[in-house]
Amino acid sequence: MKISQLDTPALLVDLDKMNQNIETMQQRINDLGLMLRPHTKAHKSPIIAQRQIDAGAKGICVAKLGEAEVMAEGGISDILITTPIAGEKKIQRLINLYLKYPDFRFIQVIDHHDHVAKIGQFALKAGVCVELMIEVESGQQRCGVDVGEPLLELIRAIKNTQGVSYAGIQAYSGHLQHVKGYAERNHQARNAVTSLFNFISEVLEPKELAPEMISGGGTGTYAAYQDLSFSEIQAGSYLFMDAAYQAIGDEHSHLENNQFSPALKVISTVISAPTEKRRVIDAGMKCLSIDLGMPKLEHTEGVRYQTGGDEHGILHLEDGEGLPKLGQKVILLPSHCDTTLNNFDTIYVVQGENVVDEWPILGRGRSD
Ligand SMILES: Cc1ncc(COP(=O)(O)O)c(C=O)c1O
């Protein structure tokens, strides 16, 4: 089938670009002397996770337990759940993963004594030992225990609790991923974790409490962590490279990030042509998320996308030749890949003009 024969709106991935992105990031992380544990919240597909592992990734990250369940079901055997969980139902589901896949590795991120006590209680009853990774505050002021005495106490709590073990530390500075300018971004990313690495060498190492694993970093900040003792990088968006990430700059350009190629697209149809300078397409906010700005039209200068609500997108002719005709198809590059992908059940895999495969997005909607 040709791309132009797809019914719309539909989500596309350019297979060659995605494969190239996978290879490039793996190579870059290898060159930094680090390991890659890609964050699969960007794609939610065990098929793609397996490709990342085949390329050299040591395991994967998921944001939610629901995603972990989907990935384990799909055969992915080393999974870090990067968001803390609370409540008996969630803890029981975590324990169930341990029971159902005894040969797999699951690591759960936590940041509070109550997590340790409750997970330990459930694990002990089930006869399993749950690996816990402590999230520390590294500037984002989201989850994370403060570096210093609170971190030390939490490590001790894990060590003193049956049913759990101390896997390591997570430090993810999400607020810095989109800082413009390569040097400035790397500088801020290193500063955000300086106190952690000082604390590890000055306090944790002498007490033999240094973490075996330190996990963090994203598509914007991974390069900052050479020579720091990070053991693995959690980048995710590099796979698809959305418009927001393209605008952060790289080592060669302040304006563009060309380290990775845009591989995720949405195809949409012009459903209305009310005026000379306005078209309406069938992709609104239920297809294309706009939390990080508006999507861009591929290969089209002078046309601006504006949201027309849930189901409509509006194309405005700012300058240039003309707008697509009624019934014509257009391709858009999303501004934010994670939240755009989560609107679709299927991703059509394309090479050139051809649709060569379709993959179900099994983790879609699994924010539970
Ligand atoms: C904890 C954590 N790690 C890693 C990532 C991946 O970062 P990016 O998609 O910016 O590469 C995210 C993204 O939100 C995250 O929340």
mmCIF file of C-alpha atoms in Angstrom, residues 117-333:
data_model
loop_
_atom_site.group_PDB
_atom_site.id
_atom_site.type_symbol
_atom_site.label_atom_id
_atom_site.label_comp_id
_atom_site.label_asym_id
_atom_site.label_seq_id
_atom_site.Cartn_x
_atom_site.Cartn_y
_atom_site.Cartn_z
ATOM 1 C CA ALA A 117 7.597 -0.210 54.146
ATOM 2 C CA LYS A 118 4.487 -1.059 52.085
ATOM 3 C CA ILE A 119 6.285 -2.653 49.132
ATOM 4 C CA GLY A 120 8.444 -4.627 51.598
ATOM 5 C CA GLN A 121 5.338 -5.879 53.412
ATOM 6 C CA PHE A 122 3.659 -7.137 50.205
ATOM 7 C CA ALA A 123 6.888 -8.609 48.844
ATOM 8 C CA LEU A 124 7.653 -10.497 52.023
ATOM 9 C CA LYS A 125 4.173 -12.035 52.026
ATOM 10 C CA ALA A 126 4.599 -13.121 48.389
ATOM 11 C CA GLY A 127 8.100 -14.449 48.946
ATOM 12 C CA VAL A 128 9.798 -12.092 46.483
ATOM 13 C CA CYS A 129 12.390 -9.334 46.836
ATOM 14 C CA VAL A 130 11.582 -6.087 44.999
ATOM 15 C CA GLU A 131 14.457 -3.977 43.689
ATOM 16 C CA LEU A 132 14.002 -0.302 44.554
ATOM 17 C CA MET A 133 15.684 2.674 42.955
ATOM 18 C CA ILE A 134 15.596 5.958 44.873
ATOM 19 C CA GLU A 135 14.665 9.050 42.900
ATOM 20 C CA VAL A 136 16.519 12.162 44.068
ATOM 21 C CA GLU A 137 15.628 15.809 43.564
ATOM 22 C CA SER A 138 17.759 17.085 40.699
ATOM 23 C CA GLY A 139 16.180 20.452 40.004
ATOM 24 C CA GLN A 140 12.825 19.571 38.474
ATOM 25 C CA GLN A 141 10.949 19.678 41.802
ATOM 26 C CA ARG A 142 8.704 16.820 40.769
ATOM 27 C CA CYS A 143 9.305 13.548 42.621
ATOM 28 C CA GLY A 144 12.561 12.876 44.437
ATOM 29 C CA VAL A 145 14.030 12.893 47.915
ATOM 30 C CA ASP A 146 16.549 15.617 48.772
ATOM 31 C CA VAL A 147 20.216 14.739 48.493
ATOM 32 C CA GLY A 148 21.758 14.687 51.975
ATOM 33 C CA GLU A 149 20.416 13.221 55.203
ATOM 34 C CA PRO A 150 16.964 12.329 53.694
ATOM 35 C CA LEU A 151 18.661 10.248 50.968
ATOM 36 C CA LEU A 152 20.930 8.550 53.467
ATOM 37 C CA GLU A 153 17.968 7.678 55.686
ATOM 38 C CA LEU A 154 16.033 6.239 52.770
ATOM 39 C CA ILE A 155 18.948 4.030 51.735
ATOM 40 C CA ARG A 156 19.208 2.801 55.310
ATOM 41 C CA ALA A 157 15.460 2.153 55.414
ATOM 42 C CA ILE A 158 15.704 -0.060 52.307
ATOM 43 C CA LYS A 159 18.699 -1.902 53.723
ATOM 44 C CA ASN A 160 16.810 -2.515 56.979
ATOM 45 C CA THR A 161 13.576 -3.719 55.358
ATOM 46 C CA GLN A 162 12.922 -7.291 54.358
ATOM 47 C CA GLY A 163 11.425 -7.934 50.929
ATOM 48 C CA VAL A 164 13.218 -5.050 49.192
ATOM 49 C CA SER A 165 16.740 -4.317 47.974
ATOM 50 C CA TYR A 166 18.667 -1.164 47.057
ATOM 51 C CA ALA A 167 19.177 -1.096 43.274
ATOM 52 C CA GLY A 168 20.484 2.442 42.866
ATOM 53 C CA ILE A 169 19.582 6.091 42.324
ATOM 54 C CA GLN A 170 17.570 7.877 39.643
ATOM 55 C CA ALA A 171 18.322 11.534 38.863
ATOM 56 C CA TYR A 172 16.312 12.890 35.940
ATOM 57 C CA SER A 173 16.384 16.638 35.287
ATOM 58 C CA GLY A 174 13.334 16.854 33.030
ATOM 59 C CA HIS A 175 13.184 20.633 33.277
ATOM 60 C CA LEU A 176 16.505 20.959 31.430
ATOM 61 C CA GLN A 177 15.824 18.776 28.384
ATOM 62 C CA HIS A 178 14.687 21.680 26.226
ATOM 63 C CA VAL A 179 17.154 24.374 27.354
ATOM 64 C CA LYS A 180 18.341 26.046 24.154
ATOM 65 C CA GLY A 181 22.020 25.798 23.267
ATOM 66 C CA TYR A 182 24.196 22.704 23.606
ATOM 67 C CA ALA A 183 26.874 24.121 25.909
ATOM 68 C CA GLU A 184 24.397 25.916 28.189
ATOM 69 C CA ARG A 185 22.175 22.826 28.470
ATOM 70 C CA ASN A 186 25.084 20.537 29.313
ATOM 71 C CA HIS A 187 26.412 23.046 31.844
ATOM 72 C CA GLN A 188 23.052 23.249 33.640
ATOM 73 C CA ALA A 189 22.604 19.457 33.491
ATOM 74 C CA ARG A 190 25.944 18.830 35.186
ATOM 75 C CA ASN A 191 25.284 21.503 37.819
ATOM 76 C CA ALA A 192 21.943 19.882 38.655
ATOM 77 C CA VAL A 193 23.651 16.671 39.766
ATOM 78 C CA THR A 194 26.881 18.015 41.296
ATOM 79 C CA SER A 195 25.572 17.803 44.855
ATOM 80 C CA LEU A 196 24.511 14.186 44.271
ATOM 81 C CA PHE A 197 27.924 13.097 43.049
ATOM 82 C CA ASN A 198 29.673 14.982 45.864
ATOM 83 C CA PHE A 199 27.400 13.297 48.392
ATOM 84 C CA ILE A 200 28.089 9.889 46.885
ATOM 85 C CA SER A 201 31.855 10.281 47.083
ATOM 86 C CA GLU A 202 32.012 12.119 50.417
ATOM 87 C CA VAL A 203 29.303 10.322 52.394
ATOM 88 C CA LEU A 204 27.909 7.220 50.702
ATOM 89 C CA GLU A 205 31.162 5.641 49.510
ATOM 90 C CA PRO A 206 32.879 5.753 52.938
ATOM 91 C CA LYS A 207 29.781 4.133 54.445
ATOM 92 C CA GLU A 208 29.688 1.520 51.648
ATOM 93 C CA LEU A 209 26.265 2.780 50.558
ATOM 94 C CA ALA A 210 27.198 4.038 47.087
ATOM 95 C CA PRO A 211 24.635 3.032 44.438
ATOM 96 C CA GLU A 212 25.533 0.321 41.947
ATOM 97 C CA MET A 213 23.342 1.987 39.321
ATOM 98 C CA ILE A 214 22.753 5.677 38.656
ATOM 99 C CA SER A 215 20.110 6.210 36.012
ATOM 100 C CA GLY A 216 18.983 9.440 34.334
ATOM 101 C CA GLY A 217 19.408 11.818 31.425
ATOM 102 C CA GLY A 218 17.263 12.397 28.361
ATOM 103 C CA THR A 219 17.563 13.308 24.701
ATOM 104 C CA GLY A 220 18.527 16.874 25.638
ATOM 105 C CA THR A 221 21.039 16.165 28.408
ATOM 106 C CA TYR A 222 22.651 12.755 27.832
ATOM 107 C CA ALA A 223 25.891 14.241 26.495
ATOM 108 C CA ALA A 224 26.466 16.141 29.761
ATOM 109 C CA TYR A 225 27.066 12.991 31.734
ATOM 110 C CA GLN A 226 30.392 11.854 30.363
ATOM 111 C CA ASP A 227 32.881 11.453 33.234
ATOM 112 C CA LEU A 228 30.145 11.555 35.841
ATOM 113 C CA SER A 229 29.349 8.211 37.401
ATOM 114 C CA PHE A 230 25.999 7.758 35.660
ATOM 115 C CA SER A 231 25.730 4.126 34.704
ATOM 116 C CA GLU A 232 22.810 4.407 32.295
ATOM 117 C CA ILE A 233 20.965 6.979 30.207
ATOM 118 C CA GLN A 234 17.159 7.013 30.005
ATOM 119 C CA ALA A 235 16.673 9.007 26.786
ATOM 120 C CA GLY A 236 13.471 8.329 24.859
ATOM 121 C CA SER A 237 12.458 11.029 22.388
ATOM 122 C CA TYR A 238 15.574 10.641 20.207
ATOM 123 C CA LEU A 239 13.740 7.737 18.563
ATOM 124 C CA PHE A 240 11.208 10.023 16.852
ATOM 125 C CA MET A 241 12.773 13.467 17.316
ATOM 126 C CA ASP A 242 9.819 15.844 17.517
ATOM 127 C CA ALA A 243 9.732 19.523 16.513
ATOM 128 C CA ALA A 244 10.271 20.742 20.108
ATOM 129 C CA TYR A 245 13.465 18.712 20.411
ATOM 130 C CA GLN A 246 14.646 19.841 16.997
ATOM 131 C CA ALA A 247 14.635 23.437 18.186
ATOM 132 C CA ILE A 248 17.059 22.990 21.116
ATOM 133 C CA GLY A 249 20.283 23.119 19.115
ATOM 134 C CA ASP A 250 23.193 20.713 19.021
ATOM 135 C CA GLU A 251 26.988 20.834 19.082
ATOM 136 C CA HIS A 252 27.032 22.432 15.606
ATOM 137 C CA SER A 253 24.012 24.718 15.601
ATOM 138 C CA HIS A 254 22.344 26.928 18.175
ATOM 139 C CA LEU A 255 19.003 26.753 16.358
ATOM 140 C CA GLU A 256 18.627 23.154 15.231
ATOM 141 C CA ASN A 257 19.310 19.739 16.671
ATOM 142 C CA ASN A 258 20.327 17.487 13.801
ATOM 143 C CA GLN A 259 21.729 14.670 15.920
ATOM 144 C CA PHE A 260 18.598 12.666 15.152
ATOM 145 C CA SER A 261 16.028 12.806 12.308
ATOM 146 C CA PRO A 262 12.299 13.454 12.609
ATOM 147 C CA ALA A 263 10.746 10.000 12.139
ATOM 148 C CA LEU A 264 7.202 10.391 13.506
ATOM 149 C CA LYS A 265 4.509 11.928 11.320
ATOM 150 C CA VAL A 266 0.765 12.293 11.085
ATOM 151 C CA ILE A 267 -1.052 12.116 7.764
ATOM 152 C CA SER A 268 -4.259 14.118 7.538
ATOM 153 C CA THR A 269 -6.784 15.179 4.866
ATOM 154 C CA VAL A 270 -8.107 18.619 3.949
ATOM 155 C CA ILE A 271 -11.830 18.349 4.751
ATOM 156 C CA SER A 272 -12.860 21.957 4.183
ATOM 157 C CA ALA A 273 -11.654 24.965 2.158
ATOM 158 C CA PRO A 274 -13.732 27.850 3.487
ATOM 159 C CA THR A 275 -11.569 30.712 2.100
ATOM 160 C CA GLU A 276 -8.587 31.288 -0.196
ATOM 161 C CA LYS A 277 -6.218 31.498 2.753
ATOM 162 C CA ARG A 278 -7.682 28.848 5.076
ATOM 163 C CA ARG A 279 -8.015 25.055 4.992
ATOM 164 C CA VAL A 280 -9.333 22.705 7.635
ATOM 165 C CA ILE A 281 -7.802 19.238 8.127
ATOM 166 C CA ASP A 282 -9.040 16.181 10.026
ATOM 167 C CA ALA A 283 -6.295 16.275 12.683
ATOM 168 C CA GLY A 284 -7.087 18.271 15.811
ATOM 169 C CA MET A 285 -5.971 17.912 19.406
ATOM 170 C CA LYS A 286 -7.176 14.295 19.570
ATOM 171 C CA CYS A 287 -4.372 13.509 17.101
ATOM 172 C CA LEU A 288 -1.700 16.120 17.514
ATOM 173 C CA SER A 289 -0.822 17.326 20.992
ATOM 174 C CA ILE A 290 -0.009 21.016 21.262
ATOM 175 C CA ASP A 291 1.439 21.220 24.785
ATOM 176 C CA LEU A 292 4.898 21.899 23.298
ATOM 177 C CA GLY A 293 3.742 24.106 20.430
ATOM 178 C CA MET A 294 2.095 23.586 17.080
ATOM 179 C CA PRO A 295 2.993 20.793 14.647
ATOM 180 C CA LYS A 296 4.707 21.729 11.394
ATOM 181 C CA LEU A 297 3.780 20.820 7.844
ATOM 182 C CA GLU A 298 6.404 18.697 6.164
ATOM 183 C CA HIS A 299 8.040 20.212 3.072
ATOM 184 C CA THR A 300 5.696 23.210 3.123
ATOM 185 C CA GLU A 301 6.887 26.729 3.756
ATOM 186 C CA GLY A 302 4.551 29.585 4.518
ATOM 187 C CA VAL A 303 1.707 27.508 5.955
ATOM 188 C CA ARG A 304 0.929 27.670 9.662
ATOM 189 C CA TYR A 305 -1.027 25.058 11.653
ATOM 190 C CA GLN A 306 -3.455 26.329 14.244
ATOM 191 C CA THR A 307 -5.566 24.075 16.412
ATOM 192 C CA GLY A 308 -9.240 24.105 15.469
ATOM 193 C CA GLY A 309 -10.255 22.120 18.544
ATOM 194 C CA ASP A 310 -10.507 18.397 19.257
ATOM 195 C CA GLU A 311 -11.104 17.158 15.711
ATOM 196 C CA HIS A 312 -10.061 20.055 13.461
ATOM 197 C CA GLY A 313 -6.742 21.561 12.483
ATOM 198 C CA ILE A 314 -6.616 24.869 10.616
ATOM 199 C CA LEU A 315 -3.994 25.662 7.984
ATOM 200 C CA HIS A 316 -3.331 29.335 7.309
ATOM 201 C CA LEU A 317 -1.528 30.647 4.284
ATOM 202 C CA GLU A 318 0.946 33.191 5.628
ATOM 203 C CA ASP A 319 2.917 33.644 2.418
ATOM 204 C CA GLY A 320 3.985 31.403 -0.438
ATOM 205 C CA GLU A 321 2.310 29.603 -3.263
ATOM 206 C CA GLY A 322 -0.951 28.171 -2.083
ATOM 207 C CA LEU A 323 -2.749 25.763 0.135
ATOM 208 C CA PRO A 324 -3.581 22.091 -0.475
ATOM 209 C CA LYS A 325 -6.906 21.433 -2.165
ATOM 210 C CA LEU A 326 -10.004 19.925 -0.613
ATOM 211 C CA GLY A 327 -9.453 16.166 -0.317
ATOM 212 C CA GLN A 328 -5.669 16.464 -0.581
ATOM 213 C CA LYS A 329 -3.500 14.775 2.059
ATOM 214 C CA VAL A 330 -0.844 16.565 4.106
ATOM 215 C CA ILE A 331 1.898 15.307 6.409
ATOM 216 C CA LEU A 332 2.572 16.928 9.776
ATOM 217 C CA LEU A 333 5.553 16.694 12.101
#
